[in-house]
């Protein structure tokens, strides 16, 4: 059965325009990527509230901080790598240390930069954003959830990082599904292993769970759209039950969801883990599908990790 | 332009001496801090806070206030001392607590700590972008707010300053006023030896700014410059202020050593004698 595919950036642009109708504090900045990020649609609708800042990520973030000081809710858009890497210090001092209400939006995320190659493939952005005190980090799983995330980010007071993919990705949630910042969702209940995913790889995690079911392994699937603050209660309760966790992310396994879950579980429920994601290397040019295959970000990789981990002995005592 | 009376100039001169004494005593007790840049900016900061700003020192969060950003955040003690002169907080609190844990007066400006500090700074190059954002927001809301940004000359080596300079000119932000504290010395040595600024006036002019060049220790020239900047429409203004690093204390003047060094007991005594 084929599943609908929509680019997360479409949900992003649609939602931004929608919330700006009733919230005149919303302003949008972009760094000469408006056509790619679809913020040009916002610009066409609200020309007075759209600023193309040119190719200057540091200035974009600083200007957004000033707009926030002036009472606006700025959404600062640029390609994820250049925004989070180049303007990290501006986020640290002008936004987070100053505790300003700026929304940082990293586009072209994960494998969706595809054939652009290593320079444009962001696999470190979540790690960078997660390290900043006060930064909330949201990685929606599809375009439908993206719409809710944009609305939630606008209503949330404080710095937020939102990760947006460019190319079509499977739509796995629907309008009725709940979304709340800081809340993970259990999408499948299971006993043998907990699969925690973030972003568009939720689709792969669910496919893996189906196949594992057929193989006689019962997997619990948790969707973690907010990586910071992490919903450790939900994750730890599941880990206490299954004793095994596999994290799945379209990001480096260093410092992203894997890091967040490992750091959290170590404190309350030390758990045997495996991670599916980019294994601490640079990307390379290829179609998004090819990259997901070659970087090991598919259901088959999740299944393999689960098989590895369910065969490992675990200690039964929990850490209180 | 209005002339400052001799009496007013005398009052400002006294305030500058008091503020410099505050800085020296605070640095001495803290055992560290930055006197050089605190003193080079002293006169124009005083004119700004005591003559020009639309602000309410007893209500730092007042909605309509003009905003000042000290992009050269290491000169925080000088800024705090000027704000104390304006009535934001007692100078003695700066002297007693600068750079101590729990103090309202952090080593570099932290907006969550200090009344009147709207954004944190200390990582150089970031202030002008913020001023631009504030100016854009004011324009959207039809407010008369002005945004002032104090930039060090060494700080001009940071690329973001020029990104922001382009933005301010592009968006025609005539409610932005940058002040370059051109004291000619940065941490290591003379700025011209580290990386020359070349034709500084020409650089800003080419970027589309209205440029005003003054003696940054002359109260009348400073007062006139702020008035001129406020009168220019359709483009941002920059005041390039020729200043002397460590100004006011003979042995600190024009010496890179005093970029970031606290006076010891003897030096403090010697310096305070010059500031009575």
Short mmCIF file of N, CA and C in Angstrom, two decimals, chain A residues 145-269:
data_model
loop_
_atom_site.label_atom_id
_atom_site.label_comp_id
_atom_site.label_asym_id
_atom_site.label_seq_id
_atom_site.Cartn_x
_atom_site.Cartn_y
_atom_site.Cartn_z
N UNK A 145 2.23 16.92 11.13
CA UNK A 145 2.68 17.25 12.47
C UNK A 145 3.44 18.59 12.48
N UNK A 146 4.11 18.87 11.37
CA UNK A 146 4.83 20.14 11.23
C UNK A 146 3.87 21.32 11.44
N UNK A 147 2.69 21.21 10.86
CA UNK A 147 1.72 22.31 10.99
C UNK A 147 1.42 22.59 12.46
N UNK A 148 1.25 21.51 13.22
CA UNK A 148 0.94 21.68 14.66
C UNK A 148 2.16 22.21 15.41
N UNK A 149 3.34 21.76 14.98
CA UNK A 149 4.57 22.18 15.67
C UNK A 149 4.81 23.68 15.49
N UNK A 150 4.53 24.19 14.31
CA UNK A 150 4.72 25.61 14.04
C UNK A 150 3.80 26.44 14.96
N UNK A 151 2.57 25.99 15.05
CA UNK A 151 1.59 26.68 15.89
C UNK A 151 2.03 26.64 17.36
N UNK A 152 2.48 25.45 17.79
CA UNK A 152 2.92 25.30 19.18
C UNK A 152 4.15 26.16 19.46
N UNK A 153 5.05 26.21 18.49
CA UNK A 153 6.28 27.01 18.67
C UNK A 153 5.93 28.49 18.79
N UNK A 154 4.98 28.94 17.99
CA UNK A 154 4.57 30.35 18.02
C UNK A 154 3.93 30.69 19.37
N UNK A 155 3.19 29.74 19.92
CA UNK A 155 2.51 29.99 21.19
C UNK A 155 3.45 29.85 22.39
N UNK A 156 4.54 29.13 22.19
CA UNK A 156 5.51 28.90 23.26
C UNK A 156 6.38 30.13 23.44
N UNK A 157 6.59 30.54 24.68
CA UNK A 157 7.42 31.73 24.96
C UNK A 157 8.86 31.27 25.21
N UNK A 158 9.76 31.59 24.29
CA UNK A 158 11.16 31.22 24.48
C UNK A 158 11.78 30.71 23.19
N UNK A 159 13.11 30.51 23.20
CA UNK A 159 13.80 30.06 22.00
C UNK A 159 13.39 28.63 21.60
N UNK A 160 13.15 28.44 20.32
CA UNK A 160 12.78 27.13 19.80
C UNK A 160 13.59 26.86 18.53
N UNK A 161 14.08 25.62 18.41
CA UNK A 161 14.64 25.17 17.13
C UNK A 161 13.66 24.20 16.49
N UNK A 162 13.33 24.46 15.24
CA UNK A 162 12.41 23.62 14.50
C UNK A 162 13.13 23.09 13.27
N UNK A 163 13.08 21.77 13.07
CA UNK A 163 13.82 21.16 11.96
C UNK A 163 12.85 20.78 10.83
N UNK A 164 13.15 21.30 9.64
CA UNK A 164 12.23 21.16 8.52
C UNK A 164 12.92 20.52 7.32
N UNK A 165 12.31 19.46 6.79
CA UNK A 165 12.86 18.80 5.60
C UNK A 165 12.30 19.38 4.32
N UNK A 166 13.08 19.27 3.28
CA UNK A 166 12.70 19.88 2.01
C UNK A 166 11.91 18.93 1.09
N UNK A 167 12.35 17.67 1.04
CA UNK A 167 11.76 16.75 0.06
C UNK A 167 10.57 15.98 0.65
N UNK A 168 9.71 15.48 -0.22
CA UNK A 168 8.53 14.73 0.27
C UNK A 168 8.91 13.59 1.20
N UNK A 169 8.13 13.43 2.25
CA UNK A 169 8.35 12.35 3.22
C UNK A 169 6.98 11.77 3.58
N UNK A 170 6.96 10.51 3.99
CA UNK A 170 5.68 9.85 4.27
C UNK A 170 4.87 10.58 5.35
N UNK A 171 3.56 10.65 5.11
CA UNK A 171 2.68 11.26 6.13
C UNK A 171 2.13 10.14 6.99
N UNK A 172 2.57 10.11 8.24
CA UNK A 172 2.19 9.01 9.14
C UNK A 172 1.24 9.45 10.24
N UNK A 173 1.00 10.75 10.38
CA UNK A 173 0.04 11.20 11.39
C UNK A 173 -1.14 11.85 10.70
N UNK A 174 -2.18 12.11 11.46
CA UNK A 174 -3.34 12.78 10.87
C UNK A 174 -3.75 13.98 11.71
N UNK A 175 -4.72 14.70 11.21
CA UNK A 175 -5.14 15.96 11.85
C UNK A 175 -5.52 15.77 13.32
N UNK A 176 -6.08 14.61 13.64
CA UNK A 176 -6.59 14.40 15.00
C UNK A 176 -5.51 14.04 16.01
N UNK A 177 -4.36 13.63 15.54
CA UNK A 177 -3.31 13.22 16.48
C UNK A 177 -2.88 14.39 17.35
N UNK A 178 -2.70 14.13 18.64
CA UNK A 178 -2.31 15.24 19.53
C UNK A 178 -0.86 15.64 19.30
N UNK A 179 -0.56 16.90 19.61
CA UNK A 179 0.83 17.35 19.60
C UNK A 179 1.01 18.32 20.75
N UNK A 180 2.01 18.09 21.55
CA UNK A 180 2.36 19.03 22.61
C UNK A 180 3.86 19.04 22.77
N UNK A 181 4.43 20.23 22.90
CA UNK A 181 5.87 20.35 23.11
C UNK A 181 6.24 19.61 24.39
N UNK A 182 7.25 18.76 24.30
CA UNK A 182 7.73 18.05 25.49
C UNK A 182 7.04 16.73 25.74
N UNK A 183 6.10 16.36 24.88
CA UNK A 183 5.37 15.09 25.07
C UNK A 183 5.73 14.10 23.98
N UNK A 184 6.24 12.95 24.39
CA UNK A 184 6.45 11.86 23.44
C UNK A 184 5.13 11.09 23.30
N UNK A 185 4.98 10.38 22.19
CA UNK A 185 3.75 9.60 21.99
C UNK A 185 4.08 8.13 21.78
N UNK A 186 3.34 7.27 22.48
CA UNK A 186 3.51 5.83 22.24
C UNK A 186 2.56 5.45 21.11
N UNK A 187 3.13 5.07 19.97
CA UNK A 187 2.29 4.77 18.81
C UNK A 187 1.95 3.29 18.72
N UNK A 188 2.84 2.44 19.22
CA UNK A 188 2.58 0.99 19.29
C UNK A 188 3.01 0.53 20.67
N UNK A 189 2.22 -0.34 21.26
CA UNK A 189 2.65 -0.90 22.53
C UNK A 189 3.33 -2.23 22.28
N UNK A 190 4.36 -2.52 23.06
CA UNK A 190 5.08 -3.78 22.89
C UNK A 190 5.83 -4.13 24.14
N UNK A 191 6.41 -5.32 24.14
CA UNK A 191 7.03 -5.87 25.35
C UNK A 191 8.53 -6.11 25.23
N UNK A 192 9.02 -6.35 24.02
CA UNK A 192 10.37 -6.88 23.87
C UNK A 192 11.45 -5.82 23.65
N UNK A 193 11.07 -4.71 23.06
CA UNK A 193 12.05 -3.69 22.75
C UNK A 193 11.31 -2.35 22.56
N UNK A 194 11.98 -1.25 22.89
CA UNK A 194 11.40 0.07 22.65
C UNK A 194 12.15 0.73 21.49
N UNK A 195 11.40 1.07 20.46
CA UNK A 195 12.00 1.80 19.34
C UNK A 195 11.60 3.27 19.50
N UNK A 196 12.59 4.15 19.66
CA UNK A 196 12.31 5.58 19.82
C UNK A 196 12.79 6.30 18.57
N UNK A 197 11.88 6.97 17.92
CA UNK A 197 12.32 7.66 16.72
C UNK A 197 11.97 9.13 16.77
N UNK A 198 12.66 9.90 15.95
CA UNK A 198 12.32 11.32 15.82
C UNK A 198 12.34 11.66 14.33
N UNK A 199 11.59 12.69 13.96
CA UNK A 199 11.59 13.14 12.57
C UNK A 199 10.98 12.13 11.62
N UNK A 200 11.37 12.27 10.36
CA UNK A 200 10.70 11.49 9.32
C UNK A 200 10.99 10.00 9.37
N UNK A 201 11.96 9.57 10.18
CA UNK A 201 12.24 8.13 10.25
C UNK A 201 11.20 7.37 11.07
N UNK A 202 10.22 8.09 11.61
CA UNK A 202 9.12 7.39 12.29
C UNK A 202 8.48 6.37 11.35
N UNK A 203 8.35 6.75 10.09
CA UNK A 203 7.78 5.82 9.11
C UNK A 203 8.57 4.52 9.06
N UNK A 204 9.89 4.63 9.04
CA UNK A 204 10.74 3.43 8.99
C UNK A 204 10.60 2.63 10.29
N UNK A 205 10.49 3.35 11.39
CA UNK A 205 10.35 2.67 12.69
C UNK A 205 9.05 1.87 12.74
N UNK A 206 7.99 2.44 12.20
CA UNK A 206 6.69 1.74 12.20
C UNK A 206 6.72 0.53 11.26
N UNK A 207 7.36 0.70 10.10
CA UNK A 207 7.52 -0.43 9.17
C UNK A 207 8.29 -1.56 9.85
N UNK A 208 9.33 -1.17 10.58
CA UNK A 208 10.15 -2.17 11.27
C UNK A 208 9.32 -2.91 12.32
N UNK A 209 8.50 -2.15 13.03
CA UNK A 209 7.69 -2.77 14.09
C UNK A 209 6.73 -3.79 13.49
N UNK A 210 6.16 -3.47 12.32
CA UNK A 210 5.25 -4.41 11.65
C UNK A 210 5.98 -5.71 11.31
N UNK A 211 7.16 -5.56 10.73
CA UNK A 211 7.93 -6.74 10.32
C UNK A 211 8.35 -7.56 11.54
N UNK A 212 8.77 -6.84 12.58
CA UNK A 212 9.20 -7.54 13.80
C UNK A 212 8.06 -8.34 14.42
N UNK A 213 6.85 -7.75 14.35
CA UNK A 213 5.66 -8.44 14.85
C UNK A 213 5.52 -9.79 14.14
N UNK A 214 5.70 -9.74 12.82
CA UNK A 214 5.59 -10.96 12.02
C UNK A 214 6.68 -11.96 12.40
N UNK A 215 7.83 -11.42 12.86
CA UNK A 215 8.93 -12.30 13.28
C UNK A 215 8.79 -12.75 14.74
N UNK A 216 7.70 -12.29 15.39
CA UNK A 216 7.47 -12.71 16.77
C UNK A 216 8.12 -11.82 17.80
N UNK A 217 8.53 -10.64 17.41
CA UNK A 217 9.11 -9.70 18.38
C UNK A 217 8.15 -8.53 18.54
N UNK A 218 7.79 -8.27 19.79
CA UNK A 218 6.82 -7.21 20.06
C UNK A 218 7.56 -5.90 20.41
N UNK A 219 7.45 -4.93 19.49
CA UNK A 219 8.19 -3.67 19.68
C UNK A 219 7.25 -2.54 20.07
N UNK A 220 7.66 -1.80 21.10
CA UNK A 220 6.94 -0.58 21.46
C UNK A 220 7.57 0.55 20.63
N UNK A 221 6.73 1.39 20.01
CA UNK A 221 7.27 2.49 19.19
C UNK A 221 6.90 3.83 19.83
N UNK A 222 7.90 4.59 20.16
CA UNK A 222 7.68 5.91 20.73
C UNK A 222 8.13 6.97 19.74
N UNK A 223 7.27 7.91 19.51
CA UNK A 223 7.62 9.03 18.63
C UNK A 223 7.99 10.23 19.49
N UNK A 224 9.19 10.72 19.29
CA UNK A 224 9.71 11.78 20.15
C UNK A 224 9.95 13.02 19.30
N UNK A 225 8.93 13.85 19.16
CA UNK A 225 9.06 15.05 18.32
C UNK A 225 9.82 16.15 19.05
N UNK A 226 9.73 16.17 20.37
CA UNK A 226 10.52 17.14 21.12
C UNK A 226 11.72 16.42 21.70
N UNK A 227 12.89 16.82 21.25
CA UNK A 227 14.11 16.18 21.77
C UNK A 227 14.58 16.90 23.02
N UNK A 228 14.24 18.18 23.11
CA UNK A 228 14.55 18.92 24.33
C UNK A 228 13.41 19.90 24.61
N UNK A 229 12.76 19.86 25.75
CA UNK A 229 12.98 18.89 26.83
C UNK A 229 12.49 17.50 26.44
N UNK A 230 13.26 16.50 26.82
CA UNK A 230 12.94 15.12 26.51
C UNK A 230 11.86 14.60 27.46
N UNK A 231 10.92 13.85 26.92
CA UNK A 231 9.87 13.25 27.76
C UNK A 231 10.43 11.98 28.39
N UNK A 232 11.26 12.18 29.38
CA UNK A 232 11.97 11.05 29.98
C UNK A 232 11.03 10.10 30.72
N UNK A 233 9.94 10.64 31.26
CA UNK A 233 8.99 9.78 31.98
C UNK A 233 8.47 8.67 31.07
N UNK A 234 8.01 9.08 29.88
CA UNK A 234 7.45 8.11 28.94
C UNK A 234 8.52 7.12 28.48
N UNK A 235 9.69 7.65 28.18
CA UNK A 235 10.77 6.80 27.67
C UNK A 235 11.27 5.83 28.74
N UNK A 236 11.45 6.33 29.95
CA UNK A 236 11.98 5.48 31.03
C UNK A 236 10.98 4.40 31.42
N UNK A 237 9.71 4.74 31.40
CA UNK A 237 8.69 3.73 31.76
C UNK A 237 8.71 2.61 30.73
N UNK A 238 8.85 2.96 29.48
CA UNK A 238 8.89 1.95 28.44
C UNK A 238 10.16 1.11 28.55
N UNK A 239 11.29 1.80 28.80
CA UNK A 239 12.56 1.08 28.93
C UNK A 239 12.55 0.13 30.12
N UNK A 240 11.86 0.54 31.18
CA UNK A 240 11.78 -0.33 32.36
C UNK A 240 11.02 -1.61 32.02
N UNK A 241 10.08 -1.48 31.10
CA UNK A 241 9.27 -2.64 30.70
C UNK A 241 10.03 -3.54 29.71
N UNK A 242 10.62 -2.93 28.68
CA UNK A 242 11.21 -3.74 27.59
C UNK A 242 12.68 -4.07 27.82
N UNK A 243 13.35 -3.25 28.61
CA UNK A 243 14.78 -3.43 28.93
C UNK A 243 15.71 -3.20 27.75
N UNK A 244 15.16 -2.82 26.60
CA UNK A 244 16.01 -2.61 25.42
C UNK A 244 15.48 -1.44 24.60
N UNK A 245 16.40 -0.59 24.18
CA UNK A 245 15.99 0.60 23.42
C UNK A 245 16.80 0.72 22.13
N UNK A 246 16.10 1.01 21.05
CA UNK A 246 16.77 1.35 19.79
C UNK A 246 16.32 2.75 19.39
N UNK A 247 17.27 3.66 19.23
CA UNK A 247 16.92 5.02 18.78
C UNK A 247 17.12 5.12 17.27
N UNK A 248 16.26 5.92 16.66
CA UNK A 248 16.24 6.02 15.20
C UNK A 248 16.15 7.49 14.80
N UNK A 249 17.17 7.99 14.11
CA UNK A 249 17.17 9.42 13.77
C UNK A 249 17.88 9.69 12.46
N UNK A 250 17.40 10.71 11.77
CA UNK A 250 17.98 11.14 10.49
C UNK A 250 19.06 12.19 10.80
N UNK A 251 20.02 11.81 11.61
CA UNK A 251 20.98 12.74 12.23
C UNK A 251 22.15 11.89 12.68
N UNK A 252 23.24 12.53 13.03
CA UNK A 252 24.35 11.79 13.61
C UNK A 252 23.90 11.10 14.89
N UNK A 253 24.49 9.94 15.14
CA UNK A 253 24.17 9.27 16.41
C UNK A 253 24.94 9.94 17.56
N UNK A 254 25.74 10.94 17.24
CA UNK A 254 26.45 11.71 18.27
C UNK A 254 25.63 12.94 18.63
N UNK A 255 25.13 12.98 19.83
CA UNK A 255 24.57 14.23 20.33
C UNK A 255 23.12 14.54 20.00
N UNK A 256 22.49 13.71 19.21
CA UNK A 256 21.10 13.98 18.86
C UNK A 256 20.13 13.22 19.75
N UNK A 257 19.16 12.55 19.13
CA UNK A 257 18.19 11.77 19.92
C UNK A 257 18.91 10.68 20.72
N UNK A 258 19.87 10.03 20.08
CA UNK A 258 20.61 8.96 20.77
C UNK A 258 21.26 9.51 22.04
N UNK A 259 21.93 10.64 21.89
CA UNK A 259 22.58 11.24 23.04
C UNK A 259 21.58 11.63 24.11
N UNK A 260 20.48 12.22 23.68
CA UNK A 260 19.47 12.69 24.65
C UNK A 260 18.89 11.51 25.43
N UNK A 261 18.54 10.45 24.71
CA UNK A 261 17.93 9.29 25.37
C UNK A 261 18.94 8.61 26.29
N UNK A 262 20.17 8.46 25.78
CA UNK A 262 21.20 7.80 26.59
C UNK A 262 21.49 8.58 27.87
N UNK A 263 21.61 9.89 27.72
CA UNK A 263 21.88 10.72 28.91
C UNK A 263 20.75 10.61 29.92
N UNK A 264 19.53 10.62 29.40
CA UNK A 264 18.36 10.56 30.29
C UNK A 264 18.23 9.21 30.96
N UNK A 265 18.31 8.15 30.17
CA UNK A 265 18.12 6.81 30.73
C UNK A 265 19.22 6.44 31.72
N UNK A 266 20.43 6.90 31.47
CA UNK A 266 21.54 6.58 32.38
C UNK A 266 21.22 7.06 33.79
N UNK A 267 20.48 8.16 33.87
CA UNK A 267 20.15 8.70 35.20
C UNK A 267 19.07 7.89 35.92
N UNK A 268 18.10 7.39 35.17
CA UNK A 268 16.94 6.79 35.86
C UNK A 268 16.70 5.32 35.56
N UNK A 269 17.16 4.85 34.40
CA UNK A 269 16.83 3.49 34.00
C UNK A 269 17.88 3.00 33.00
#
